[in-house]
Coordinates of C-alpha atoms in Angstrom, one line a residue:
Chain A
M22 CA 46.1 87.4 86.7
N23 CA 45.1 89.3 89.3
A24 CA 47.0 87.1 92.3
P25 CA 49.5 88.0 94.1
H26 CA 53.4 87.2 93.2
P27 CA 55.9 86.5 95.3
P28 CA 59.2 87.3 96.9
E29 CA 61.4 85.5 94.0
P30 CA 63.1 89.6 92.4
A31 CA 64.5 87.1 89.9
A32 CA 61.4 85.5 88.7
F33 CA 59.7 88.7 87.7
D34 CA 58.1 89.2 84.1
P35 CA 58.7 92.4 83.3
R36 CA 55.7 93.0 81.4
I37 CA 53.8 92.2 84.6
L38 CA 56.0 94.2 86.5
R39 CA 55.3 97.2 84.1
R40 CA 51.5 96.1 84.2
A41 CA 51.1 97.0 87.8
L42 CA 53.4 99.9 87.4
G43 CA 51.2 100.9 85.1
N44 CA 48.1 101.4 87.7
F45 CA 49.9 104.2 89.3
A46 CA 48.6 107.3 86.5
T47 CA 51.3 109.5 85.2
G48 CA 51.0 113.2 83.4
V49 CA 53.8 113.1 80.5
I50 CA 56.8 115.2 80.5
V51 CA 59.2 116.1 77.2
A52 CA 62.5 116.8 78.6
T53 CA 64.3 119.2 76.6
A54 CA 67.7 119.8 76.5
S55 CA 70.8 121.0 74.2
D56 CA 74.3 120.5 74.6
G57 CA 75.3 123.8 72.0
E58 CA 75.3 120.8 69.3
D59 CA 72.3 118.7 69.5
R60 CA 69.1 119.4 70.7
V61 CA 66.7 116.0 72.1
G62 CA 64.5 116.3 73.6
V63 CA 62.5 112.5 75.0
T64 CA 59.1 111.1 76.1
A65 CA 58.7 110.4 80.0
N66 CA 55.8 109.8 82.9
S67 CA 58.7 109.5 85.4
F68 CA 58.6 112.7 86.7
S69 CA 58.3 114.0 90.3
S70 CA 58.1 117.3 92.4
V71 CA 61.0 116.7 95.2
S72 CA 61.6 119.6 97.1
L73 CA 59.9 123.0 97.2
D74 CA 62.7 124.4 99.5
P75 CA 65.0 124.9 97.3
P76 CA 63.0 124.0 94.9
L77 CA 63.8 120.5 93.0
I78 CA 62.2 118.0 91.1
L79 CA 63.2 114.4 89.1
W80 CA 63.0 112.1 85.8
S81 CA 64.6 109.0 84.9
I82 CA 66.1 108.8 81.2
D83 CA 66.1 105.5 80.3
K84 CA 70.6 104.5 80.0
R85 CA 69.8 103.1 76.8
S86 CA 68.4 105.8 75.2
G87 CA 70.4 108.2 72.7
S88 CA 69.8 111.1 73.5
L89 CA 71.5 110.4 76.8
P90 CA 74.6 111.5 75.8
V91 CA 73.5 115.2 75.4
F92 CA 71.5 115.3 78.5
R93 CA 74.9 114.7 80.6
R94 CA 76.4 116.9 79.1
A95 CA 74.2 119.9 79.3
S96 CA 74.1 122.3 82.4
H97 CA 70.2 122.5 82.1
F98 CA 67.1 120.9 80.9
A99 CA 63.0 121.6 81.2
V100 CA 60.3 119.1 81.9
N101 CA 57.1 119.8 80.0
I102 CA 54.2 118.8 81.0
L103 CA 52.1 117.8 78.1
A104 CA 48.2 119.4 77.9
M105 CA 45.6 117.1 76.2
D106 CA 46.0 117.4 72.8
Q107 CA 49.4 117.1 72.7
I108 CA 49.4 113.0 71.7
E109 CA 51.4 114.1 68.6
L110 CA 54.0 115.2 69.9
S111 CA 54.3 113.1 73.1
N112 CA 54.2 109.8 70.5
R113 CA 56.5 111.7 68.5
F114 CA 59.5 112.4 71.1
A115 CA 59.0 108.4 72.4
R116 CA 59.7 107.3 68.9
P117 CA 63.3 107.1 68.2
H118 CA 65.4 107.9 65.3
E119 CA 63.6 111.2 64.3
D120 CA 64.6 114.7 63.2
R121 CA 61.7 115.5 66.5
Y122 CA 61.6 119.3 66.4
A123 CA 60.9 119.0 62.7
G124 CA 57.5 121.4 62.4
V125 CA 57.4 121.7 66.2
P126 CA 56.9 125.0 67.8
W127 CA 59.3 126.0 70.5
R128 CA 61.5 128.8 72.1
P129 CA 65.7 128.1 73.7
G130 CA 65.6 128.3 77.4
L131 CA 67.8 128.9 80.5
G132 CA 71.2 126.9 79.4
G133 CA 69.6 125.4 76.1
C134 CA 67.1 123.9 77.3
V135 CA 63.4 123.9 75.2
L136 CA 60.1 125.2 75.9
L137 CA 57.6 123.2 73.8
D138 CA 54.6 124.8 73.1
G139 CA 51.0 124.8 74.1
A140 CA 52.6 122.4 77.3
S141 CA 50.5 123.1 80.6
A142 CA 53.4 124.1 82.4
N143 CA 57.1 124.2 82.0
F144 CA 60.3 124.1 84.4
Q145 CA 63.7 125.1 82.8
C146 CA 66.2 123.8 85.8
E147 CA 70.2 123.3 86.1
R148 CA 70.6 119.7 86.7
T149 CA 71.9 119.3 90.8
G150 CA 72.2 115.1 90.0
I151 CA 72.4 112.6 88.2
L152 CA 71.8 109.5 90.7
E153 CA 72.1 106.1 90.2
G154 CA 69.3 104.3 89.1
G155 CA 69.4 100.7 87.9
D156 CA 68.3 100.7 83.8
H157 CA 67.5 104.6 84.4
W158 CA 69.6 107.1 85.4
I159 CA 67.4 109.4 88.4
L160 CA 68.1 113.2 86.7
V161 CA 67.3 116.3 89.8
G162 CA 67.1 119.0 88.6
R163 CA 66.7 122.7 90.6
V164 CA 63.8 125.0 89.3
L165 CA 65.1 128.0 87.6
A166 CA 62.3 129.3 86.3
F167 CA 58.8 128.2 85.2
E168 CA 55.6 128.7 83.5
D169 CA 51.8 127.7 84.1
K170 CA 49.6 127.1 81.7
G171 CA 47.1 125.6 83.9
T172 CA 45.4 124.0 80.8
A173 CA 44.3 120.1 81.1
P174 CA 46.6 117.8 81.1
L175 CA 47.4 114.6 79.4
L176 CA 47.0 111.5 81.7
Y177 CA 49.2 108.2 81.1
H178 CA 47.3 104.9 83.0
Q179 CA 47.5 101.1 82.7
G180 CA 49.5 102.2 79.4
S181 CA 47.0 104.5 77.3
Y182 CA 46.3 108.6 77.1
A183 CA 43.5 109.4 79.2
M184 CA 42.5 113.0 81.0
A185 CA 41.8 113.8 84.1
L186 CA 37.5 114.2 85.5
P187 CA 37.2 116.6 88.2
H188 CA 36.2 113.6 90.7
P189 CA 32.3 113.1 91.3
H190 CA 32.1 112.7 94.4
R191 CA 28.3 109.9 93.9
R192 CA 25.9 113.1 95.6
P193 CA 22.1 112.0 94.2
P194 CA 21.2 115.3 92.5
Q195 CA 17.5 114.6 94.5
D196 CA 19.1 115.4 97.6
A197 CA 19.8 118.9 96.1
S198 CA 16.1 120.1 97.0
G199 CA 16.0 118.0 100.0
G200 CA 16.2 119.7 103.2
D201 CA 19.1 121.4 103.4
A202 CA 18.2 125.0 103.0
A203 CA 21.4 126.0 102.5
N204 CA 22.5 123.9 100.6
D205 CA 22.5 126.3 97.2
L206 CA 25.7 124.7 95.3
R207 CA 24.3 120.9 95.2
A208 CA 20.7 122.5 94.2
R209 CA 22.5 124.1 91.3
L210 CA 25.3 121.0 90.3
A211 CA 22.2 119.3 91.1
D212 CA 20.8 121.0 87.4
H213 CA 23.5 121.6 85.7
P214 CA 24.1 119.4 82.5
Y215 CA 27.6 118.9 82.4
F216 CA 27.7 117.6 86.1
L217 CA 25.4 115.2 85.4
M218 CA 27.2 114.2 82.8
T219 CA 30.5 114.0 84.7
Q220 CA 28.3 111.6 87.8
A221 CA 27.0 110.3 85.3
V222 CA 29.8 109.1 83.6
R223 CA 31.7 107.7 87.2
S224 CA 28.3 105.6 87.8
Y225 CA 28.4 104.5 85.0
Q226 CA 32.2 102.8 84.5
E227 CA 31.7 102.5 88.6
S228 CA 29.2 99.5 87.6
Y229 CA 30.8 98.2 84.7
Q230 CA 34.6 98.5 85.6
P231 CA 33.9 95.0 88.0
R232 CA 33.5 93.5 84.6
Q233 CA 35.9 94.7 82.9
I234 CA 37.7 93.8 85.8
Q235 CA 36.7 90.0 85.6
T236 CA 37.8 89.3 81.9
G237 CA 41.5 89.8 83.4
W238 CA 41.8 93.0 80.4
R239 CA 43.4 96.1 81.0
P240 CA 40.9 98.5 78.8
G241 CA 44.4 99.2 76.2
E242 CA 44.4 95.9 75.5
A243 CA 40.5 94.9 75.2
R244 CA 40.8 98.3 72.8
L245 CA 43.9 96.5 71.2
L246 CA 41.4 93.4 70.5
M247 CA 38.1 95.1 69.1
I248 CA 40.3 96.9 66.6
L249 CA 42.1 94.0 65.2
N250 CA 38.9 91.9 65.2
D251 CA 38.0 94.9 61.8
G252 CA 41.1 93.5 61.0
P253 CA 44.6 92.7 60.4
A254 CA 47.0 95.5 61.2
R255 CA 50.2 96.7 59.3
D256 CA 50.8 99.9 59.5
M257 CA 52.0 100.2 63.4
T258 CA 51.7 104.2 63.1
A259 CA 47.4 103.5 62.8
L260 CA 47.3 101.3 65.4
T261 CA 48.8 103.8 67.9
R262 CA 46.9 106.4 67.0
Q263 CA 43.5 104.3 66.5
A264 CA 44.2 102.8 70.0
D265 CA 45.8 106.1 72.1
M266 CA 48.8 104.5 73.1
P267 CA 52.2 105.5 72.7
Q268 CA 53.8 103.3 70.5
H269 CA 56.2 101.5 72.2
Q270 CA 52.8 100.5 74.9
V271 CA 51.2 99.2 71.6
E272 CA 54.1 97.1 70.6
Q273 CA 54.7 95.9 74.5
T274 CA 50.5 94.5 74.1
L275 CA 50.9 92.9 71.4
D276 CA 53.5 90.9 72.4
L277 CA 51.4 90.5 75.5
L278 CA 49.0 89.4 73.3
R279 CA 51.2 87.1 71.5
S280 CA 52.5 85.2 74.8
R281 CA 48.4 83.9 75.5
G282 CA 47.6 83.3 72.4
L283 CA 45.5 85.8 71.0
V284 CA 47.3 87.7 68.4
E285 CA 50.0 86.3 65.7
R286 CA 51.8 87.8 62.5
T287 CA 50.1 86.8 59.8
P288 CA 51.3 88.4 55.8
D289 CA 49.2 90.9 56.3
G290 CA 49.9 92.2 59.3
E291 CA 49.0 91.5 63.7
A292 CA 46.2 89.2 63.1
L293 CA 43.6 88.4 66.3
T294 CA 43.4 84.1 66.2
A295 CA 40.2 82.6 66.6
D296 CA 40.8 82.7 71.0
G297 CA 41.2 86.3 70.4
A298 CA 37.5 86.7 68.1
T299 CA 36.4 84.5 70.7
Q300 CA 37.2 87.2 73.4
V301 CA 36.6 90.5 71.6
C302 CA 32.8 87.8 71.5
G303 CA 32.5 87.7 75.1
I304 CA 34.1 91.8 75.9
W305 CA 31.4 92.9 73.5
A306 CA 29.0 90.9 74.7
M307 CA 29.4 91.7 78.3
A308 CA 29.4 96.1 77.6
R309 CA 26.2 95.6 75.5
S310 CA 24.8 93.4 78.4
H311 CA 25.3 95.5 81.0
E312 CA 24.2 98.7 77.9
E313 CA 20.9 97.3 78.3
R314 CA 21.2 96.4 82.3
V315 CA 21.6 100.4 83.0
F316 CA 19.5 101.8 80.0
A317 CA 16.4 99.1 81.1
R318 CA 14.6 101.4 82.6
F319 CA 14.5 104.6 79.9
E320 CA 11.9 104.5 76.8
R321 CA 13.5 103.6 73.7
A322 CA 12.5 107.8 73.1
Q323 CA 14.1 108.9 75.5
V324 CA 17.3 107.2 74.9
E325 CA 17.0 109.1 71.3
T326 CA 17.1 111.4 72.7
F327 CA 19.7 111.5 74.7
K328 CA 22.2 110.2 72.3
Q329 CA 21.0 113.0 70.0
V330 CA 22.0 115.9 72.5
L331 CA 25.0 113.7 73.1
R332 CA 26.4 114.7 69.9
G333 CA 25.7 117.9 69.5
I334 CA 27.3 118.3 72.1
I335 CA 30.5 116.1 70.9
A336 CA 29.6 118.4 67.4
A337 CA 29.1 121.5 68.7
P338 CA 32.6 124.5 68.4
A339 CA 34.3 125.0 70.5
Chain B
M12 CA 48.9 134.3 86.5
N13 CA 50.6 132.9 83.5
A14 CA 53.2 135.4 83.3
P15 CA 56.8 133.2 82.8
H16 CA 58.4 133.0 86.1
P17 CA 61.9 135.0 85.9
P18 CA 65.1 133.1 86.6
E19 CA 65.1 133.8 90.3
P20 CA 65.2 130.5 92.7
A21 CA 65.0 132.6 95.4
A22 CA 62.2 134.9 94.5
F23 CA 59.2 132.0 94.2
D24 CA 56.2 132.0 96.1
P25 CA 56.3 128.2 97.0
R26 CA 52.6 128.8 97.0
I27 CA 52.7 129.6 93.1
L28 CA 55.6 126.8 92.6
R29 CA 53.4 124.1 93.9
R30 CA 50.8 124.6 91.7
A31 CA 52.1 125.3 88.8
L32 CA 53.7 121.8 89.7
G33 CA 49.9 120.7 90.3
N34 CA 50.3 120.3 86.4
F35 CA 51.8 117.2 86.4
A36 CA 48.5 115.0 87.4
T37 CA 49.3 111.7 89.6
G38 CA 48.3 108.7 90.7
V39 CA 47.9 109.1 95.2
I40 CA 49.9 106.4 97.1
V41 CA 50.3 105.5 101.0
A42 CA 53.9 104.5 102.0
T43 CA 53.6 101.8 104.9
A44 CA 56.1 101.1 107.2
S45 CA 56.7 99.4 110.4
D46 CA 60.3 99.1 112.9
G47 CA 59.0 96.9 115.5
E48 CA 56.9 98.7 117.7
D49 CA 55.5 101.6 115.3
R50 CA 53.9 101.7 113.0
V51 CA 53.2 104.2 110.0
G52 CA 52.1 105.4 106.8
V53 CA 52.0 108.4 104.9
T54 CA 50.0 110.0 102.1
A55 CA 52.0 110.7 98.8
N56 CA 51.4 111.6 95.0
S57 CA 55.5 111.8 94.5
F58 CA 55.8 108.1 93.9
S59 CA 57.8 107.5 90.6
S60 CA 58.4 104.1 88.6
V61 CA 62.4 104.5 87.9
S62 CA 63.8 100.2 86.7
L63 CA 62.3 97.4 85.4
D64 CA 65.3 95.3 85.9
P65 CA 66.7 95.7 89.0
P66 CA 62.9 97.0 89.6
L67 CA 63.7 100.2 91.7
I68 CA 60.6 102.6 92.4
L69 CA 60.9 105.5 94.6
W70 CA 59.0 108.2 96.7
S71 CA 59.6 111.1 98.5
I72 CA 58.8 111.8 102.2
D73 CA 59.0 115.7 103.5
K74 CA 62.2 116.1 106.5
R75 CA 59.9 116.9 108.6
S76 CA 56.9 114.4 108.6
G77 CA 56.5 112.4 112.1
S78 CA 57.3 109.3 110.7
L79 CA 60.4 109.9 109.2
P80 CA 62.2 107.9 112.2
V81 CA 60.3 104.4 111.6
F82 CA 60.4 104.6 107.4
R83 CA 64.4 104.9 108.8
R84 CA 65.0 102.3 110.7
A85 CA 62.6 99.9 108.4
S86 CA 64.3 97.4 106.2
H87 CA 61.8 97.9 104.2
F88 CA 58.0 100.0 102.9
A89 CA 55.1 99.0 101.2
V90 CA 53.7 101.4 98.5
N91 CA 50.2 101.7 98.3
I92 CA 48.2 102.7 95.2
L93 CA 45.0 104.2 96.2
A94 CA 41.8 103.4 93.7
M95 CA 39.6 105.4 93.3
D96 CA 37.4 105.4 96.0
Q97 CA 39.9 105.8 99.0
I98 CA 39.9 109.9 99.4
E99 CA 38.8 108.8 103.2
L100 CA 41.8 106.9 103.3
S101 CA 44.1 109.4 101.6
N102 CA 42.6 111.8 103.8
R103 CA 43.3 109.9 106.6
F104 CA 47.0 109.5 106.4
A105 CA 48.1 113.1 105.1
R106 CA 46.7 113.7 108.5
P107 CA 49.1 113.7 111.3
H108 CA 48.3 113.1 115.2
E109 CA 45.7 110.4 114.8
D110 CA 45.9 106.3 114.6
R111 CA 45.2 106.3 111.4
Y112 CA 45.1 102.4 110.9
A113 CA 41.9 102.6 113.6
G114 CA 38.9 100.5 111.3
V115 CA 41.1 100.7 108.3
P116 CA 41.5 96.8 107.4
W117 CA 45.9 95.8 106.6
R118 CA 47.3 92.9 106.5
P119 CA 51.2 92.6 107.2
G120 CA 53.6 92.8 104.4
L121 CA 57.4 91.8 103.9
G122 CA 59.7 93.1 106.7
G123 CA 56.7 95.0 108.5
C124 CA 55.3 96.8 105.5
V125 CA 51.5 97.3 105.3
L126 CA 49.4 96.5 103.1
L127 CA 45.7 98.6 102.5
D128 CA 42.2 95.8 101.4
G129 CA 40.9 97.8 98.2
A130 CA 44.2 99.3 96.7
S131 CA 44.7 99.1 92.1
A132 CA 47.9 97.7 93.5
N133 CA 51.2 97.4 96.2
F134 CA 54.3 97.7 96.1
Q135 CA 56.5 95.8 98.6
C136 CA 60.0 97.0 98.3
E137 CA 63.5 96.2 100.5
R138 CA 65.2 100.1 100.7
T139 CA 68.5 100.5 98.9
G140 CA 68.3 104.7 99.7
I141 CA 67.3 107.4 101.3
L142 CA 68.6 110.2 99.2
E143 CA 68.9 114.1 99.7
G144 CA 66.6 116.0 97.8
G145 CA 65.6 119.3 99.5
D146 CA 62.9 119.7 102.8
H147 CA 62.7 115.7 101.6
W148 CA 64.1 112.7 101.0
I149 CA 63.1 110.0 98.4
L150 CA 63.2 106.8 99.1
V151 CA 64.6 104.5 96.5
G152 CA 63.0 100.8 97.0
R153 CA 63.6 97.3 95.8
V154 CA 60.8 95.5 94.8
L155 CA 60.0 92.7 95.9
A156 CA 56.5 91.0 95.5
F157 CA 53.9 92.8 93.8
E158 CA 50.0 92.6 93.1
D159 CA 48.1 94.7 90.9
K160 CA 44.7 94.4 91.0
G161 CA 43.6 96.5 88.2
T162 CA 41.0 99.4 90.2
A163 CA 40.2 102.7 88.7
P164 CA 42.7 105.0 90.1
L165 CA 42.2 107.8 92.5
L166 CA 43.7 110.9 91.0
Y167 CA 45.1 114.1 92.4
H168 CA 45.7 117.2 89.7
Q169 CA 45.5 120.4 90.4
G170 CA 45.2 120.5 93.9
S171 CA 42.6 118.1 93.9
Y172 CA 41.0 114.5 93.6
A173 CA 40.2 113.5 90.2
M174 CA 39.8 110.4 87.8
A175 CA 41.1 108.7 85.3
L176 CA 38.7 109.0 81.3
P177 CA 39.8 107.1 79.0
H178 CA 41.5 109.6 76.0
P179 CA 38.8 109.8 73.4
H180 CA 40.1 112.0 70.6
R181 CA 37.8 113.9 68.5
R182 CA 36.3 111.4 66.3
P183 CA 32.9 112.9 65.3
P184 CA 30.6 110.1 64.9
Q185 CA 29.2 111.3 61.8
D186 CA 32.2 109.9 60.1
A187 CA 31.3 106.0 61.4
S188 CA 28.4 105.2 59.0
G189 CA 30.0 107.0 56.7
G190 CA 32.7 105.6 53.7
D191 CA 34.8 102.8 55.4
A192 CA 33.2 99.2 55.8
A193 CA 35.8 97.9 57.4
N194 CA 35.1 100.7 60.6
D195 CA 33.1 98.1 62.2
L196 CA 34.3 99.4 65.5
R197 CA 33.6 103.1 64.9
A198 CA 30.5 102.5 64.0
R199 CA 30.0 100.3 67.3
L200 CA 31.5 103.0 69.2
A201 CA 29.3 105.9 67.6
D202 CA 26.0 104.2 69.1
H203 CA 27.6 103.6 72.2
P204 CA 26.2 105.4 75.2
Y205 CA 28.9 105.4 77.4
F206 CA 31.3 106.2 74.7
L207 CA 28.9 109.0 73.1
M208 CA 29.1 110.1 77.2
T209 CA 32.8 110.3 77.3
Q210 CA 33.2 112.4 74.1
A211 CA 30.9 114.8 75.3
V212 CA 32.0 115.0 78.7
R213 CA 35.6 116.1 77.2
S214 CA 33.8 118.6 73.9
Y215 CA 32.6 120.6 77.0
Q216 CA 35.6 120.7 79.1
E217 CA 37.2 121.6 75.9
S218 CA 35.2 124.5 75.6
Y219 CA 34.8 125.4 78.7
Q220 CA 38.1 125.4 79.8
P221 CA 40.0 128.7 78.2
R222 CA 36.9 130.3 79.8
Q223 CA 37.9 128.8 82.9
I224 CA 41.2 129.9 82.2
Q225 CA 40.6 133.0 81.7
T226 CA 39.3 134.0 85.3
G227 CA 42.6 132.9 85.9
W228 CA 41.5 130.4 89.5
R229 CA 41.7 126.8 88.9
P230 CA 38.7 124.8 89.4
G231 CA 40.1 124.0 93.1
E232 CA 40.0 127.5 93.7
A233 CA 37.0 128.3 91.9
R234 CA 35.0 125.2 94.4
L235 CA 35.4 126.3 97.3
L236 CA 34.9 130.1 96.3
M237 CA 31.8 128.4 95.3
I238 CA 31.4 126.6 98.7
L239 CA 32.2 129.5 100.7
N240 CA 29.2 131.3 98.4
D241 CA 26.2 129.5 100.6
G242 CA 27.2 130.7 104.1
P243 CA 30.4 131.0 106.3
A244 CA 32.1 127.6 106.7
R245 CA 34.0 126.2 110.2
D246 CA 34.6 122.9 110.3
M247 CA 37.7 122.6 108.2
T248 CA 36.8 118.6 107.9
A249 CA 33.4 119.1 106.5
L250 CA 34.9 121.8 104.3
T251 CA 37.5 119.1 102.5
R252 CA 34.8 117.1 101.7
Q253 CA 32.5 119.0 100.5
A254 CA 35.9 120.1 98.1
D255 CA 37.3 117.0 97.1
M256 CA 40.5 117.7 98.6
P257 CA 43.0 117.2 100.7
Q258 CA 43.3 119.6 104.1
H259 CA 46.2 120.9 103.7
Q260 CA 45.4 122.0 100.1
V261 CA 42.5 123.1 101.3
E262 CA 44.1 125.7 103.5
Q263 CA 47.2 126.1 101.2
T264 CA 44.4 127.5 99.2
L265 CA 43.1 128.9 101.5
D266 CA 45.3 131.3 102.2
L267 CA 46.6 131.4 98.9
L268 CA 42.7 132.8 98.5
R269 CA 43.2 134.9 101.8
S270 CA 46.1 136.7 99.8
R271 CA 44.3 137.8 97.3
G272 CA 41.2 139.7 99.7
L273 CA 38.7 137.0 98.7
V274 CA 38.6 135.3 101.7
E275 CA 38.7 136.7 105.6
R276 CA 38.8 134.7 108.6
T277 CA 35.5 135.8 110.7
P278 CA 33.9 134.8 113.9
D279 CA 32.0 132.6 111.5
G280 CA 35.3 131.1 110.1
E281 CA 36.1 131.5 106.9
A282 CA 34.1 133.7 104.4
L283 CA 33.6 135.1 101.4
T284 CA 34.7 139.3 101.4
A285 CA 32.5 141.4 98.9
D286 CA 35.6 140.6 96.1
G287 CA 35.0 137.2 97.3
A288 CA 30.8 137.3 96.3
T289 CA 31.9 139.7 92.7
Q290 CA 33.9 136.4 91.8
V291 CA 31.7 134.1 92.7
C292 CA 28.9 135.7 90.6
G293 CA 31.2 135.9 87.8
I294 CA 32.3 132.4 87.2
W295 CA 28.3 131.3 87.6
A296 CA 27.2 133.6 84.9
M297 CA 30.5 132.0 82.4
A298 CA 29.1 128.6 83.9
R299 CA 25.6 129.9 82.8
S300 CA 26.5 131.2 79.5
H301 CA 28.6 128.2 78.3
E302 CA 26.0 126.2 79.4
E303 CA 23.3 128.7 77.3
R304 CA 25.6 128.4 73.9
V305 CA 25.9 125.2 74.1
F306 CA 22.5 124.1 74.6
A307 CA 20.5 126.8 72.6
R308 CA 20.8 124.6 69.5
F309 CA 17.9 121.8 71.7
E310 CA 14.3 122.8 72.9
R311 CA 13.3 122.2 75.7
A312 CA 11.8 119.1 77.1
Q313 CA 14.8 117.3 75.1
V314 CA 17.3 118.4 77.7
E315 CA 14.8 117.5 80.0
T316 CA 14.7 114.2 79.1
F317 CA 18.8 114.7 79.0
K318 CA 18.9 115.3 82.2
Q319 CA 16.5 112.6 83.1
V320 CA 18.4 109.8 81.8
L321 CA 21.7 111.0 83.1
R322 CA 20.3 111.0 86.4
G323 CA 19.0 108.1 86.2
I324 CA 22.2 106.5 84.8
I325 CA 23.9 108.3 88.3
A326 CA 21.2 106.8 90.9
A327 CA 21.4 103.1 88.9
P328 CA 22.6 100.5 91.4
A329 CA 26.0 98.8 90.8

C-alpha cells in the first residue's frame, strides 16, 4: 500500500489518491451564501489563504453540489472556520438534502453570506473569481471583513476528525535542572503536568506509529474495523458519530474495506468478515504489546494511580 | 482583539488579517522543481486538493519569491507533505539565500521535480496553470504519480508548529462499564492509558482555553514572551528552534509584540519591556492557578506518581 504509484493518470484508483491526499491535514470550513431566496452552506477542507494585499482566499466546491447554483448567483460568500467542538455542524453541512440551518445559530453577513456562531474565525468575502478546477470549481474571494476568536480548531486528517496539539519538541525533562541556569522556562515546563502530558502523548505516538503503519491501515480504517468488531452496524449516523469521521468518509472507508474483503453487507448491516475479525485481533494484540512494553518499567500501583489521575482530569468540570 | 473588523479593505492591518487566517490549521509542504540548471524548493502551507477526476492540486507562491522563475520555467513540480519530525526541513526551505538542498536526502522525480526523503506523501505534477492571485501566483498541477507513507504530519496553526491528535470525543470513561454490554470497544478504551492521555489532554486544553483566550495572546505569542522572560535573545535561529515557529513567524510575532510595547530591541538583542514582564507574570499566574484547580482533588503523592509515569513514557526508547 506504500508502493509508489506509476505515472499513468488514467490508472489512478480515486480512493487511493484521496487516501494519499488525506496526508495533508487541514482545518474544516463551512462556506455559506444566499441569493436572497435560498441560503446554502457546505462543509469543505479545500480552503487556502492566497494573498494579503489584496486580501484573497479560495476554496473549492464540487461541480455536482446542489448548493452550487446559489454560490454562483450570490455576489458574496463567507468562510467559517470550525472550532474543535463543531463536529456536529461539520457533519450537518456535509450531508445533502436537509434543512441545514434548522436550529443552527447564525447571523447575516455582507451580501447575504451567513456567519455561524462559535466558529474560530470567519471571513466575509466578495467573490472575485470562479476558476475551472476539474470536477470542482475554485471560488476566489476578496476579504471585506473578518472576525477572529482564536478558539481551538477542528482538524481533518487521513479521513478522521482530529485536534491540534502544540508541537512538543522532544526535550528530555531530565535536562531541565542541568547546567543552563538561565533556562528557567525549561525548568518550569519540566514540572508542568500539562506540558508533560503533551510530551508523553507525542512520545507514545512516535513509538507506536511505525507498528501502526506496518499494519497498512490508517487510524480511521482501524477504528471502523474495531467498532464493527462489537457487532454489525446498520445506523450510518451512529457509526459516523462513533468513528469521529464524516459520513461520506465512513462510506468511502467501508467501500475500501469491502473491496479488501474485511467488511460485508449482511441483513444485520455492515459486518466484519472472518478476515476482518482476524485483522482486529492483530491490531489489538499490537496495541496491547506496545502498551505493555511502555509500561513494563512501572509498578502496577503506579499505573493504576496514573490512570486514576487521568480519569480525574477527564472528569474535571471546565 | 476579538472585535469584528469592519468592511474597509484598505484599512486592514496585514498582521491582524494574517493572524486571523492562522486559525485555519494546515499541513506543511515543500514544493520543488528544477529547470535543468537550478533546483528550487519552498515551504508553503497554501496547498489544496482540487479535483480527483482529473487529479488536480494547487498551491500558492509569493510573487517576490526568488524561486519563482524556476517554477515558471519548469514543466513539472512536486509537492512533499512534511512529516511531524521535519521541522528543520520546513525552516530550511522557508529561509531565503542558502543552498537549501545541502545535506538533504532527495530523489529526482518527473520533469526535474524533487522528492524529499521522509515526507508523509508526495505528489509529482505536470503544471497545468498559473493563476493570478494578488501578491501570489496560484500554481495548479495534474498529479502524474504519488507516494503515500502515511506518517504523522507536521502541522501549522496560529503561527506555530503543531501535531495532530485523534479527536477524542468527550466520553466519560465511567460510562464504559455501564449498561451497554455490546460496547466492548468503549470498555477497552476506557482502560487504555494512551486513549486516556489523549482525552485528558483535550479536557485540560478545553478548560484552560477560555482563560488563555482572555489574555488576548495566541499560544505562540505567549511562548515568545515566556522565552524572552529568561533573558534577551540575539540569535534568531536559536529563538526559532526554541519557539517551534518558523523564523519569519518569529519575526512577525516580535514585530507585533514590539508594536504593543511588550518587546524592544536592545544592545543585548530582543528583550522584554517592563510591560512585557508583567504580561508574563500574568500568564504564569494563570497557568499555575488552572493547574492547581485541576489537580486540587488529588493527593500530592498521586500527582508525583503521575508526573513520574509521564516522565518515564517521555524517556522511553522508541
